[in-house]
Coordinates of C-alpha atoms in Angstrom, one line a residue:
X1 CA 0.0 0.0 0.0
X2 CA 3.1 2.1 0.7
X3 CA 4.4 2.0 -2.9
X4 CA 0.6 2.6 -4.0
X5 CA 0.7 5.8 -2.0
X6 CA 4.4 7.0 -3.1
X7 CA 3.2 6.0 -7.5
X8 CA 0.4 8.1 -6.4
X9 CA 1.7 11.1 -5.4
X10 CA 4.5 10.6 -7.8
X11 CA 1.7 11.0 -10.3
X12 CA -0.2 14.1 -8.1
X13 CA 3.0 15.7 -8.7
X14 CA 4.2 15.1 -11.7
X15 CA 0.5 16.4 -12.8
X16 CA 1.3 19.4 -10.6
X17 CA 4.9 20.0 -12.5
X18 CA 3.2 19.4 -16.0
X19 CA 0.1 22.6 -14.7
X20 CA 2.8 24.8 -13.5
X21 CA 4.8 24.2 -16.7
X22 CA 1.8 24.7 -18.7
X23 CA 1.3 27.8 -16.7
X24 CA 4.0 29.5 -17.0
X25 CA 4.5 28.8 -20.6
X26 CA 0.9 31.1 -21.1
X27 CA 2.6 33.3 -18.8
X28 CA 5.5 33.4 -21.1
X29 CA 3.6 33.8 -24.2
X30 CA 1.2 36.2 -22.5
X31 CA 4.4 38.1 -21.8
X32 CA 5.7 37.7 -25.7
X33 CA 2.4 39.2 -26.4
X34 CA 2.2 42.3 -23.9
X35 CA 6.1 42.9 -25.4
X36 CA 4.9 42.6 -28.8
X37 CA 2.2 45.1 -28.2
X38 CA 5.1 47.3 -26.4
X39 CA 7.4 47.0 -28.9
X40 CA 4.4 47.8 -31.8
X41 CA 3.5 51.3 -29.0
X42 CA 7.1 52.1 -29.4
X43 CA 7.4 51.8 -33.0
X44 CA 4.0 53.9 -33.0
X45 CA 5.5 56.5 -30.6
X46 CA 8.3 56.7 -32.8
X47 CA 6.6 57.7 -36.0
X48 CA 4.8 60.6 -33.9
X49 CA 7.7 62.0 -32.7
X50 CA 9.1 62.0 -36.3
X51 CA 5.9 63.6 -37.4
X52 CA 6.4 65.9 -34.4
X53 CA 9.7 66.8 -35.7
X54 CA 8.8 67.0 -39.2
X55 CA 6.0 69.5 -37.9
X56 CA 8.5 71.9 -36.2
X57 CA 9.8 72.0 -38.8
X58 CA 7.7 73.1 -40.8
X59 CA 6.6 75.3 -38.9
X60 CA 10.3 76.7 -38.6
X61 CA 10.5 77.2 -42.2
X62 CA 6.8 79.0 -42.4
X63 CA 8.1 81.2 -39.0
X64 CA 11.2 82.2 -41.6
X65 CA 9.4 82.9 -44.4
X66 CA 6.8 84.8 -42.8
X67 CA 10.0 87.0 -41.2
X68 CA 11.2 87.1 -44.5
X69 CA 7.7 88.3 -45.7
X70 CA 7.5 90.7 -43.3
X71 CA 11.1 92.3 -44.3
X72 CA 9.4 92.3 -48.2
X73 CA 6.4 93.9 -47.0
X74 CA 8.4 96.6 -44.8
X75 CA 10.6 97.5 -48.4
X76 CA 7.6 97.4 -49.7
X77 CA 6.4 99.8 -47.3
X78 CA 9.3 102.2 -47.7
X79 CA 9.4 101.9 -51.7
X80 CA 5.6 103.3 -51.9
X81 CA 6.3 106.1 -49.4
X82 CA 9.3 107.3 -51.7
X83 CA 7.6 106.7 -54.7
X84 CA 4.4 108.9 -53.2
X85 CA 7.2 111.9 -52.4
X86 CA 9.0 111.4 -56.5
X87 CA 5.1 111.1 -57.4
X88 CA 4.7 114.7 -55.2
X89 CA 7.8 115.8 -56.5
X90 CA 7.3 114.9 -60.3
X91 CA 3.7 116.8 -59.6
X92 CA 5.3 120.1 -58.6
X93 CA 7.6 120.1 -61.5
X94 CA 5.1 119.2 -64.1
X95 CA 3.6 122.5 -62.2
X96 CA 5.9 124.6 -62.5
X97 CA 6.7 123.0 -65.9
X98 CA 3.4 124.4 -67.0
X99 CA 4.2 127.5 -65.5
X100 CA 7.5 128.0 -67.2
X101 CA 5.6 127.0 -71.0
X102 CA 3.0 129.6 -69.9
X103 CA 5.8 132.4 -69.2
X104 CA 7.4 130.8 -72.3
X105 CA 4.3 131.3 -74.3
X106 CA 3.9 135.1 -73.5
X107 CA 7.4 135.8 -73.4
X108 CA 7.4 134.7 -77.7
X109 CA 4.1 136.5 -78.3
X110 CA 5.7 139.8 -76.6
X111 CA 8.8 138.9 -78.6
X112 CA 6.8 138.6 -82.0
X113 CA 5.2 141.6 -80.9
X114 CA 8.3 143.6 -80.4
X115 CA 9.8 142.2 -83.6
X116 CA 6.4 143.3 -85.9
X117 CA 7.4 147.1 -84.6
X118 CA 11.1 146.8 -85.9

């Protein structure tokens, strides 16, 4: 009855050994899988940050072209306030332009005038 008892707790344990082997081997490929599923966040986290990166800069480069922009539209600026003073300035010599053809015009017809008398 003795060697009965020991063949059967031989076999209660070797049952226990083969559960606790099969346990642990789902724990392991439960394991494999959570890693998996790290390793795919990762890789996912990975591309966002290069996204992330790509997006600054981009926006870099718009932040530069709009300074660059704002330097255009500040020659800009200056160019149409000194072409509003040569537009001022070309106005008051096309006035006194006129002017000098009016004094011009009288200054013949007196001088035909004074040549008709000699």
């Amino acid at each position: 009855m003795a060697v009965y008892s020991g063949i059967c707790t031989l076999l209660v344990s070797l049952s226990d050994i083969y559960l606790n082997l099969r346990y642990l081997l789902v724990s392991l490929g439960a394991l494999l899988v959570n890693l998996r599923y790290l390793l795919v966040s990762l890789g996912t986290l990975l591309v966002n940050l290069r996204y992330l990166l790509v997006s600054l800069g981009t926006l870099l480069v718009n932040l530069h072209f709009t300074r660059e922009f704002c330097g255009f539209t500040r020659e800009f600026g200056r160019f149409t306030r000194e072409f509003a003073l040569f537009t001022r300035e070309f106005g008051r010599f096309t006035r006194e332009f006129a002017l000098f053809t009016r004094e011009f015009e009288q200054f013949t017809r007196e001088f035909r005038g004074y040549t008709r008398e000699f």
